Amino acid sequence: MQSEGLVETATVAPRLSSVARRRQIREKVIAGFITAMAFTGIAALVLILVFIAKEALAIFLDAHAREEASLSKMFLPQVVRAGKPAAFVWQPVSSVPKVSMIPLFIGTLKTTLVSMVVAVPVGVAGALFAAEFAPRRMREILKPTIELLAGIPSVVLGFFALMVLASFLQDTFGLTSRLNAVVAGLGLSLAIVPVIFTVAEDALTAVPRSYREASLALGATPWETAWKVVLPAAAPGILAACVLGFGRAIGETMIVLMASGNAAIVSWNFADSVRSMSATIAAEMGEVVVGSPHYSLLFFIGVELFLFTFVLNMLANVWTRRVIKRLSGAGA
Amino acid sequence: MKNTMRRIVGGALTSLTGFAALLIVAILAIILFDAMRGGFGNITWQFLSEPPSDGMMGGGIFPALYGTAALTLLMTLAVMPVGVLTAVYLHEYAPPSSLLARAVRLAVVNLAGVPSIVFGLFGLGFFIHFVGGSMDRALGYQELHWGQPGILWASLTLAVLTLPVVIVSTEEALRAVPMDHRTASLALGATRSQTLARVVLPGALPGILTGAVLAVSRGAGEVAPILFTGAAYFLPDLPSKLNAQFMHLGYHTYVLATQSPDVEATRPLLYATVLVLLALTFALNLVAVLIRARTRRRASAAH
């Protein structure tokens, strides 16, 4: 609500009765209280970072943790057994803890890659259909249906990937590990298709009708109009949709925890089991000793996840605004 | 000739996008069909009203239903006032080009993108170890009382997670209240807070309820944030205190699906649990869709 008029009437009034003054003070208190409440969102975001970073900080400060989980041990190959070549191994619970993050990065990357390869084309094409080609009736059914898909709890999608997808893929392709990066990635794509669809559809419908009419009037077919006019106009928004989906896929936990096999293997074979960063936190936090190097390490993974998704969100935010600016700046 | 070619290729590619949309709907149908086929026959009154037995291979899910309900109720009580007032600030009180309002909006967008497992870490580090631990020290408890996983901490963690949902849908609801209502109320001499309490908020009530329902449906299905903030594998008693652990439908699904000693024996129970969870979230989403449709219709009629 535009409030300038109100503020003026309050300041212009020359002398107030005590009742009016009390009223004014009460209004100020209420406004102050509501403003204070609005800080909660900011406070939450800051507290999240501060408190997971605080628990992770021991890796750099505590002497014992610094030795067991130094940055070089996390990111450089280590000689696990004398005589063997140096390797990346995640095995934090063992007599000699091995804490390489690389297998977890690879696992996260593999599942995310699979999910993006599936979800981006399907999500964007679906959005293009809904925004450009679908009759109004069909669109009115399509959108709530996809919202329904978005409402499925991720543990149910994980269950579906674990019970149905995994068996189907194993029976069809005869894979050695039943739970692997492909199964988890396909499960993940179910979670991010609705995200990509919704954001992309918003960006596409924001393109002014005059663009389409101009293109059609020049003799372009509906497909040419959609592909060469509408899609490029909404490009930053589509990009934002993909980035948001990417962020969701990196951070999603339950699906990967249930369907990836949870083995920290370094390989480029997508049919191998993998262990993702988020699933590692979920699987290991329950049994860890509070304050131990392993505990700090899990929080350190949390910091990494937070920062990754934060950066992706900021990028998506910038690109979404760019669509709005581009389209309103073009004299729509 | 060339033009027909163009039309045919265009038509084919258009159908391809239609196929993508169809694929999404088909997948949803497959998931629903699979859950129905596997679970429908196993949902009986006993299943809904009894605790699990035989090491999770028999019995029902009553404690999990109860825990989920109690958890989401506490979560709603925590998130609604904060979320609604934040939206009120953004829409009713913030000056048009307020820096604070922009910062709040940015924080909300980012909060919505934080991975759910990170919320779990936050709940553990902040609510349990920091707040709970401090309370134990201040109240002089020798052993852990508040500084351990429990339903209060889990629900507060979920409240932070669902905050963006409530803020965004409440703001949408406030936008739907016609500006004339506010100016009429102010012109009659009502103050801003009176206008807010008697005109704006009642007008936005259906939309605010939508937000609450969406938050509940989101919060009820999240498992990652409660993994180490209070959910328990199996409890013989229902949670009776705020610092007690609880059973949860989603966590129960996870446990049955991944840690069962006998997969074949637990499969019917697992499917039935999944179906209950799905039915619950779909029912909530449906309610939200219906309220929203009604609000929109009324808002467009008012203009």
XYZ file of C-alpha atoms in Angstrom:
635
model
C 0.000 0.000 0.000
C 1.313 3.421 -0.914
C 1.381 5.183 2.415
C 2.728 8.670 1.782
C -0.633 10.403 2.146
C -1.150 8.878 5.551
C 2.174 9.930 6.939
C 1.472 13.502 5.901
C -1.857 13.793 7.695
C -0.161 12.616 10.850
C 2.649 15.137 10.709
C 0.572 18.102 9.547
C -1.895 18.017 12.448
C -0.723 20.869 14.700
C -1.841 20.017 18.203
C -3.233 16.700 19.273
C -5.490 15.845 22.136
C -4.117 13.277 24.552
C -6.416 10.614 23.089
C -5.148 11.298 19.593
C -1.569 11.307 20.777
C -2.005 7.976 22.498
C -3.508 6.639 19.310
C -0.556 7.902 17.359
C 1.919 6.271 19.702
C 0.017 3.008 19.511
C 0.139 3.127 15.720
C 3.884 3.732 15.827
C 4.381 0.793 18.179
C 2.365 -1.510 15.924
C 4.210 -0.367 12.823
C 7.505 -0.887 14.626
C 6.502 -4.375 15.725
C 5.503 -5.387 12.188
C 8.740 -3.979 10.787
C 10.701 -5.906 13.396
C 8.907 -9.107 12.379
C 10.006 -8.549 8.798
C 13.600 -8.988 9.925
C 12.904 -12.640 10.747
C 13.475 -13.820 7.189
C 16.820 -12.043 6.965
C 17.737 -13.214 10.444
C 16.890 -16.816 9.536
C 19.126 -16.755 6.481
C 22.005 -15.205 8.432
C 21.561 -17.567 11.392
C 21.566 -20.594 9.095
C 24.919 -19.615 7.623
C 26.391 -18.555 10.978
C 25.379 -21.694 12.825
C 26.390 -24.264 10.246
C 29.649 -22.372 9.652
C 30.240 -22.239 13.413
C 30.056 -26.018 13.751
C 32.222 -26.472 10.644
C 34.879 -24.054 11.804
C 36.598 -26.657 13.994
C 38.152 -28.056 10.827
C 40.267 -24.933 10.692
C 40.610 -24.150 14.400
C 40.757 -27.392 16.369
C 44.209 -29.000 16.214
C 42.910 -32.573 16.187
C 40.348 -31.846 13.478
C 42.846 -29.850 11.471
C 45.109 -32.834 11.313
C 42.414 -35.358 10.511
C 40.467 -33.275 7.994
C 42.840 -30.731 6.509
C 41.986 -29.066 3.224
C 44.672 -31.056 1.423
C 43.179 -34.309 2.735
C 39.758 -33.178 1.533
C 40.701 -32.110 -1.949
C 44.022 -33.752 -2.949
C 44.593 -37.461 -3.635
C 45.907 -39.337 -0.603
C 48.014 -42.471 -0.286
C 45.640 -44.785 1.553
C 47.942 -47.753 1.995
C 51.703 -47.710 1.574
C 52.695 -48.852 -1.897
C 49.311 -48.141 -3.494
C 48.835 -45.099 -5.771
C 47.277 -42.010 -4.244
C 43.475 -41.936 -4.457
C 40.332 -40.073 -3.444
C 38.555 -41.992 -0.701
C 35.653 -41.039 1.560
C 35.749 -43.301 4.600
C 35.506 -41.057 7.637
C 34.694 -43.850 10.079
C 37.764 -46.049 10.117
C 40.986 -46.377 12.100
C 42.627 -43.969 9.646
C 39.814 -41.625 8.550
C 39.870 -40.829 4.837
C 37.969 -37.664 4.124
C 38.269 -36.851 0.424
C 35.363 -34.741 -0.796
C 36.024 -35.668 -4.418
C 33.920 -38.879 -4.473
C 31.025 -36.899 -2.983
C 31.425 -34.115 -5.557
C 31.484 -36.668 -8.348
C 28.434 -38.440 -6.949
C 26.471 -35.203 -6.634
C 27.541 -34.114 -10.105
C 26.558 -37.418 -11.704
C 23.046 -37.541 -10.263
C 22.523 -33.843 -10.966
C 23.736 -34.235 -14.538
C 21.345 -37.113 -15.229
C 18.435 -35.197 -13.737
C 19.206 -32.057 -15.745
C 19.596 -33.935 -19.031
C 16.093 -35.319 -18.520
C 14.325 -32.466 -16.749
C 15.463 -29.466 -18.811
C 14.163 -30.613 -22.220
C 10.980 -32.081 -20.774
C 10.299 -29.125 -18.486
C 11.020 -26.416 -21.056
C 9.186 -28.193 -23.882
C 6.213 -28.777 -21.589
C 6.213 -25.099 -20.628
C 6.434 -24.069 -24.272
C 3.457 -26.280 -25.041
C 1.436 -24.907 -22.129
C 2.248 -21.288 -22.949
C 2.033 -21.374 -26.754
C 0.129 -24.286 -28.195
C -2.238 -25.773 -25.626
C -5.914 -24.821 -25.876
C -7.080 -22.886 -22.831
C -8.963 -25.826 -21.366
C -5.941 -28.097 -21.576
C -3.709 -25.501 -19.975
C -6.134 -25.191 -17.089
C -5.769 -28.907 -16.459
C -2.047 -29.094 -17.156
C -0.913 -26.473 -14.660
C -2.625 -27.831 -11.539
C -1.555 -31.344 -12.524
C 2.059 -30.275 -12.534
C 1.534 -28.434 -9.242
C 0.294 -31.750 -7.901
C 3.523 -33.406 -9.052
C 5.427 -30.638 -7.287
C 3.482 -31.407 -4.109
C 4.591 -35.039 -3.886
C 6.918 -35.383 -0.881
C 10.450 -36.218 -1.949
C 10.478 -39.308 0.246
C 7.653 -40.690 -1.915
C 9.620 -39.931 -5.094
C 12.602 -41.649 -3.485
C 10.420 -44.630 -2.699
C 9.164 -44.705 -6.301
C 12.726 -44.542 -7.662
C 13.841 -47.244 -5.241
C 10.979 -49.690 -5.748
C 9.741 -49.162 -9.294
C 12.375 -47.339 -11.390
C 15.340 -49.303 -10.066
C 13.712 -52.675 -10.716
C 12.521 -51.587 -14.140
C 15.977 -50.376 -15.199
C 17.700 -53.441 -13.832
C 15.319 -55.810 -15.586
C 15.628 -53.895 -18.858
C 19.370 -53.228 -18.967
C 20.778 -55.852 -16.584
C 22.847 -53.398 -14.531
C 25.306 -54.701 -11.958
C 24.354 -52.262 -9.220
C 20.617 -51.952 -8.847
C 20.847 -48.522 -7.215
C 22.995 -46.117 -9.191
C 23.434 -42.586 -10.507
C 20.894 -43.074 -13.298
C 18.113 -44.278 -11.002
C 18.758 -41.459 -8.518
C 19.045 -38.919 -11.344
C 15.746 -39.991 -12.883
C 14.115 -39.807 -9.451
C 15.570 -36.319 -8.998
C 14.248 -35.211 -12.362
C 10.712 -35.921 -11.110
C 11.342 -33.404 -8.352
C 12.789 -30.665 -10.559
C 10.604 -30.908 -13.668
C 7.798 -28.982 -11.901
C 10.268 -26.270 -10.816
C 11.613 -25.800 -14.342
C 8.145 -25.996 -15.871
C 6.611 -23.394 -13.553
C 9.364 -20.800 -13.826
C 9.789 -21.272 -17.594
C 6.038 -21.054 -18.154
C 5.899 -17.788 -16.194
C 8.688 -16.342 -18.323
C 7.020 -17.444 -21.569
C 3.583 -16.071 -20.703
C 5.206 -12.755 -19.752
C 6.165 -12.222 -23.413
C 3.739 -9.595 -24.805
C 1.131 -10.695 -27.314
C 2.251 -8.034 -29.781
C 5.471 -10.007 -30.363
C 3.503 -13.060 -31.426
C 1.058 -11.096 -33.552
C 3.880 -9.286 -35.341
C 5.644 -12.548 -36.095
C 2.490 -14.280 -37.309
C 1.597 -11.243 -39.438
C 4.976 -11.544 -41.174
C 3.975 -15.039 -42.246
C 5.780 -17.144 -39.641
C 4.146 -20.406 -38.571
C 3.125 -20.814 -34.903
C 6.141 -23.042 -34.296
C 8.525 -20.521 -35.873
C 6.973 -17.799 -33.753
C 7.389 -19.832 -30.591
C 10.926 -20.933 -31.377
C 12.411 -17.772 -32.905
C 10.470 -15.004 -31.174
C 8.885 -16.047 -27.881
C 11.631 -18.376 -26.635
C 14.490 -15.895 -27.241
C 12.487 -13.096 -25.605
C 12.047 -15.259 -22.503
C 15.591 -16.669 -22.623
C 16.888 -15.218 -19.341
C 13.794 -16.562 -17.546
C 14.310 -20.017 -19.074
C 17.922 -19.879 -17.942
C 16.765 -18.898 -14.460
C 14.397 -21.893 -14.478
C 17.248 -24.253 -15.333
C 19.532 -22.751 -12.690
C 16.818 -23.082 -10.025
C 16.280 -26.694 -11.049
C 20.035 -27.282 -10.874
C 20.173 -25.852 -7.355
C 17.251 -28.006 -6.270
C 18.909 -31.123 -7.713
C 22.193 -30.467 -5.907
C 20.504 -30.036 -2.539
C 17.748 -32.658 -2.755
C 18.371 -35.304 -0.140
C 15.818 -38.068 0.324
C 15.632 -39.245 -3.292
C 19.398 -39.563 -3.585
C 19.681 -41.095 -0.136
C 17.201 -43.823 -1.058
C 18.013 -44.516 -4.704
C 21.712 -43.880 -5.324
C 23.235 -46.861 -3.517
C 25.292 -44.568 -1.250
C 28.703 -45.887 -2.253
C 31.434 -43.272 -2.569
C 33.001 -44.551 -5.777
C 35.200 -42.488 -8.068
C 34.248 -43.431 -11.621
C 32.623 -41.968 -14.674
C 30.313 -44.921 -15.170
C 26.755 -43.761 -14.567
C 25.629 -47.288 -13.770
C 27.808 -47.329 -10.638
C 26.434 -46.523 -7.220
C 27.190 -43.022 -5.989
C 27.087 -41.039 -2.768
C 26.013 -37.420 -2.901
C 26.938 -34.607 -0.512
C 23.436 -34.169 0.879
C 22.888 -37.911 1.333
C 26.216 -38.167 3.158
C 25.046 -35.629 5.736
C 21.713 -37.406 6.117
C 23.235 -40.865 6.440
C 26.129 -40.094 8.759
C 24.903 -37.319 11.057
C 22.821 -39.719 13.127
C 25.782 -41.741 14.401
C 28.457 -39.113 14.662
C 30.052 -37.918 17.918
C 29.131 -34.280 18.511
C 32.210 -32.079 18.157
C 34.357 -34.737 16.487
C 36.233 -33.971 13.244
C 33.696 -36.087 11.364
C 30.864 -33.974 12.816
C 32.552 -30.740 11.719
C 33.189 -32.260 8.324
C 29.479 -32.940 7.796
C 28.685 -29.339 8.698
C 31.413 -28.250 6.286
C 29.567 -30.119 3.519
C 26.456 -28.231 4.640
C 28.287 -24.917 4.243
C 29.314 -25.917 0.730
C 25.730 -26.841 -0.174
C 24.425 -23.594 1.297
C 26.922 -21.489 -0.650
C 26.352 -23.378 -3.936
C 22.604 -22.949 -3.787
C 22.880 -19.363 -2.563
C 24.959 -18.365 -5.583
C 22.627 -20.229 -7.967
C 19.600 -18.501 -6.416
C 21.150 -15.085 -6.790
C 21.921 -15.789 -10.453
C 18.381 -17.013 -11.086
C 17.015 -13.950 -9.319
C 19.044 -11.608 -11.529
C 17.960 -13.418 -14.683
C 14.280 -13.457 -13.749
C 14.394 -9.713 -13.246
C 16.153 -9.314 -16.576
C 13.157 -10.867 -18.391
C 10.775 -8.449 -16.722
C 13.007 -5.492 -17.498
C 13.621 -6.548 -21.095
C 9.939 -7.068 -21.810
C 8.647 -3.964 -20.060
C 11.518 -1.888 -21.499
C 10.504 -2.976 -25.008
C 7.288 -0.994 -24.705
C 4.967 -3.918 -24.164
C 5.796 -26.642 -51.528
C 8.335 -25.078 -49.229
C 5.528 -23.632 -47.150
C 3.819 -26.986 -46.649
C 7.161 -28.420 -45.587
C 7.550 -25.657 -43.026
C 4.091 -26.309 -41.709
C 4.617 -30.046 -41.434
C 7.958 -29.702 -39.625
C 6.468 -27.049 -37.351
C 3.471 -29.225 -36.618
C 5.696 -32.184 -35.803
C 7.845 -30.146 -33.429
C 4.736 -28.695 -31.808
C 3.459 -32.197 -31.145
C 6.843 -32.984 -29.620
C 6.315 -30.272 -26.989
C 2.830 -31.631 -26.418
C 4.389 -35.039 -25.925
C 6.690 -33.593 -23.233
C 3.688 -32.155 -21.396
C 1.889 -35.471 -21.736
C 4.940 -37.282 -20.366
C 4.835 -35.219 -17.158
C 1.155 -35.989 -16.663
C 1.746 -39.668 -17.474
C 4.491 -39.967 -14.874
C 2.216 -38.492 -12.244
C -0.453 -40.999 -13.267
C 2.029 -43.895 -13.033
C 3.143 -42.878 -9.543
C -0.461 -42.551 -8.385
C -1.499 -45.799 -10.009
C 1.415 -47.693 -8.489
C 0.708 -46.326 -5.014
C -3.008 -47.083 -5.340
C -2.484 -50.608 -6.623
C 0.074 -51.465 -3.956
C -1.520 -49.693 -1.018
C -5.271 -49.441 -1.366
C -6.143 -52.959 -0.216
C -3.972 -52.629 2.880
C -5.528 -49.539 4.350
C -7.857 -50.706 7.087
C -9.043 -49.156 10.302
C -6.566 -51.343 12.189
C -3.747 -50.039 10.024
C -4.652 -46.440 10.806
C -5.296 -46.933 14.502
C -2.596 -49.349 15.702
C 1.110 -48.915 16.400
C 3.634 -50.955 14.379
C 4.384 -54.442 15.658
C 6.673 -57.411 14.935
C 9.700 -55.199 14.359
C 7.911 -52.991 11.798
C 6.617 -55.962 9.816
C 3.051 -55.755 11.073
C 0.591 -53.438 12.779
C -0.221 -49.925 11.704
C 0.941 -46.345 11.584
C -1.055 -44.540 14.262
C 1.948 -43.067 16.129
C 3.342 -41.801 12.816
C 0.027 -40.164 11.904
C -0.204 -38.616 15.356
C 3.411 -37.406 15.253
C 3.002 -35.868 11.799
C -0.161 -34.055 12.896
C 1.365 -32.756 16.130
C 4.534 -31.691 14.321
C 2.732 -29.758 11.598
C 0.340 -28.171 14.111
C 3.242 -26.789 16.148
C 4.963 -25.715 12.934
C 1.858 -23.834 11.763
C 1.498 -22.059 15.106
C 5.097 -20.902 14.818
C 5.207 -19.922 11.164
C 1.844 -18.215 10.596
C 2.219 -15.089 12.775
C 5.748 -14.418 11.579
C 4.987 -15.135 7.918
C 1.757 -13.122 7.827
C 3.262 -10.112 9.592
C 6.281 -10.162 7.281
C 3.961 -10.109 4.284
C 1.927 -7.322 5.921
C 5.115 -5.335 6.307
C 6.101 -5.903 2.674
C 2.711 -5.039 1.235
C 1.132 -2.585 3.696
C 3.880 -0.836 5.616
C 7.112 -0.786 3.613
C 7.745 2.469 1.748
C 7.662 1.891 -2.037
C 11.419 1.867 -2.571
C 12.415 0.579 0.837
C 15.849 -0.976 1.108
C 14.671 -3.177 3.953
C 11.763 -4.508 1.911
C 14.124 -5.389 -0.918
C 16.476 -7.131 1.484
C 13.582 -9.099 3.006
C 12.387 -10.169 -0.442
C 15.879 -11.295 -1.410
C 16.250 -13.215 1.847
C 12.901 -14.941 1.276
C 13.878 -15.981 -2.258
C 17.156 -17.395 -1.002
C 15.569 -19.077 1.990
C 13.285 -20.915 -0.413
C 16.325 -22.309 -2.219
C 18.291 -23.551 0.790
C 18.487 -27.384 0.630
C 16.253 -29.087 3.174
C 19.138 -31.057 4.690
C 20.856 -27.762 5.491
C 17.761 -26.790 7.487
C 18.298 -30.023 9.400
C 21.885 -29.015 10.191
C 20.648 -25.581 11.215
C 18.045 -27.104 13.539
C 20.713 -29.277 15.136
C 23.297 -26.520 15.502
C 20.998 -23.652 16.438
C 17.845 -24.982 18.112
C 19.193 -28.118 19.778
C 22.786 -27.298 20.687
C 22.591 -23.515 21.038
C 19.052 -22.706 22.247
C 18.320 -26.059 23.908
C 21.804 -26.347 25.379
C 21.601 -22.816 26.795
C 18.180 -23.544 28.278
C 19.505 -26.658 29.996
C 22.377 -24.703 31.471
C 20.126 -21.839 32.552
C 17.533 -24.152 34.115
C 20.200 -26.228 35.820
C 19.451 -29.611 34.273
C 22.289 -32.057 34.760
C 21.429 -34.338 31.844
C 20.083 -33.303 28.450
C 16.525 -32.091 28.669
C 16.035 -29.429 26.030
C 19.410 -29.872 24.362
C 18.343 -33.047 22.594
C 16.214 -33.796 19.516
C 12.497 -33.281 20.123
C 9.224 -32.344 18.508
C 9.511 -28.648 19.406
C 12.879 -28.237 17.689
C 11.795 -30.248 14.654
C 8.666 -28.132 14.234
C 10.591 -24.864 14.597
C 13.064 -26.093 11.973
C 10.166 -26.815 9.638
C 8.671 -23.410 10.435
C 11.814 -21.712 9.137
C 11.670 -23.918 6.042
C 8.033 -23.077 5.259
C 8.359 -19.354 6.031
C 8.808 -18.385 2.342
C 5.654 -20.307 1.350
C 3.548 -18.382 3.868
C 5.065 -14.990 3.044
C 4.601 -15.347 -0.715
C 1.001 -16.563 -0.585
C -0.011 -14.010 2.070
C 1.408 -11.206 -0.041
C -0.606 -12.472 -2.976
C -3.702 -12.489 -0.768
C -3.074 -8.907 0.388
C -2.683 -7.808 -3.219
C -6.149 -9.192 -3.961
C -7.807 -6.918 -1.373
C -9.037 -3.886 -3.369
C -7.350 -0.603 -2.532
C -10.799 1.072 -2.188
C -11.499 -0.958 0.944
C -8.440 0.500 2.625
C -9.075 4.084 1.556
C -12.754 3.841 2.575
C -11.785 2.609 6.022
C -9.134 5.308 6.466
C -11.557 7.972 5.253
C -13.955 6.980 7.999
C -11.275 7.818 10.514
C -9.917 4.377 11.230
C -6.196 4.159 11.918
C -3.853 2.017 9.858
C -3.791 -0.791 12.373
C -7.590 -0.752 12.693
C -7.876 -0.866 8.918
C -5.425 -3.745 8.895
C -7.177 -5.737 11.601
C -10.798 -5.149 10.528
C -10.642 -4.678 6.770
C -7.448 -5.897 5.156
C -6.746 -9.101 7.070
C -10.366 -10.344 7.019
C -10.443 -9.643 3.286
C -7.243 -11.559 2.775
C -8.234 -14.430 5.060
C -8.953 -17.041 2.373
C -5.593 -16.361 0.753
C -3.824 -16.523 4.106
C -5.513 -19.872 4.764
C -4.232 -21.064 1.389
C -0.750 -20.188 2.571
C -1.245 -22.122 5.786
C -2.510 -25.173 3.918
C 0.385 -25.065 1.453
C 2.858 -24.734 4.319
C 1.298 -27.726 6.080
C 1.404 -29.859 2.943
C 5.029 -28.920 2.357
C 6.040 -29.330 5.980
C 4.242 -32.637 6.458
C 6.186 -34.257 3.628
C 9.695 -33.047 4.443
C 11.903 -35.702 5.998
C 15.465 -34.428 5.638
C 15.118 -31.575 8.187
C 13.707 -33.842 10.904
C 16.174 -36.718 10.455
C 18.293 -35.502 13.338
C 16.083 -32.917 14.995
C 13.504 -35.242 16.519
C 12.100 -38.036 14.337
C 12.462 -41.501 15.847
C 12.632 -44.946 14.311
C 10.102 -46.512 16.646
C 8.464 -45.296 19.849
C 5.994 -47.272 21.924
C 4.432 -44.081 23.380
C 2.976 -41.033 21.720
C 4.954 -37.823 22.284
C 3.440 -36.055 25.285
C 6.061 -33.393 25.950
C 7.578 -30.729 23.741
C 11.041 -32.218 24.103
C 9.928 -35.765 23.276
C 10.852 -37.520 20.074
C 8.107 -38.577 17.678
C 7.299 -40.898 14.797
C 6.562 -39.411 11.375
C 4.861 -40.695 8.218
C 7.647 -39.617 5.871
C 10.408 -40.889 8.114
C 8.477 -44.106 8.615
C 8.324 -44.507 4.822
C 12.075 -43.989 4.619
C 12.759 -46.491 7.387
C 10.442 -49.147 5.942
C 11.870 -48.691 2.446
C 15.550 -48.816 3.323
C 16.068 -50.567 6.640
C 13.616 -53.419 6.662
C 15.032 -56.857 7.380
C 12.451 -58.488 5.103
C 11.481 -56.423 2.069
C 8.711 -58.727 0.872
C 6.989 -58.755 4.264
C 7.080 -54.974 4.703
C 6.071 -54.122 1.131
C 2.277 -53.987 1.784
C 2.806 -51.789 4.853
C 5.201 -49.576 2.944
C 2.788 -49.079 0.060
C -0.075 -48.353 2.427
C 2.021 -45.762 4.287
C 3.011 -44.101 1.017
C -0.602 -43.987 -0.097
C -1.687 -42.344 3.166
C 1.076 -39.772 2.851
C 0.180 -39.067 -0.780
C -3.528 -38.801 -0.024
C -2.769 -36.366 2.791
C -0.601 -34.033 0.695
C -2.941 -34.190 -2.292
C -5.957 -33.422 -0.154
C -4.171 -30.412 1.321
C -3.046 -29.192 -2.107
C -6.551 -29.624 -3.450
C -7.966 -27.526 -0.606
C -5.398 -24.825 -1.396
C -6.293 -24.863 -5.087
C -10.020 -24.604 -4.309
C -9.682 -21.729 -1.842
C -7.403 -19.919 -4.257
C -9.803 -20.324 -7.176
C -12.652 -18.976 -5.058
C -10.617 -16.000 -3.858
C -9.603 -15.138 -7.417
C -13.180 -15.280 -8.595
C -14.319 -13.030 -5.774
C -11.410 -10.623 -6.335
C -12.219 -10.292 -10.018
C -15.906 -9.771 -9.184
C -15.025 -6.927 -6.805
C -13.295 -4.872 -9.479
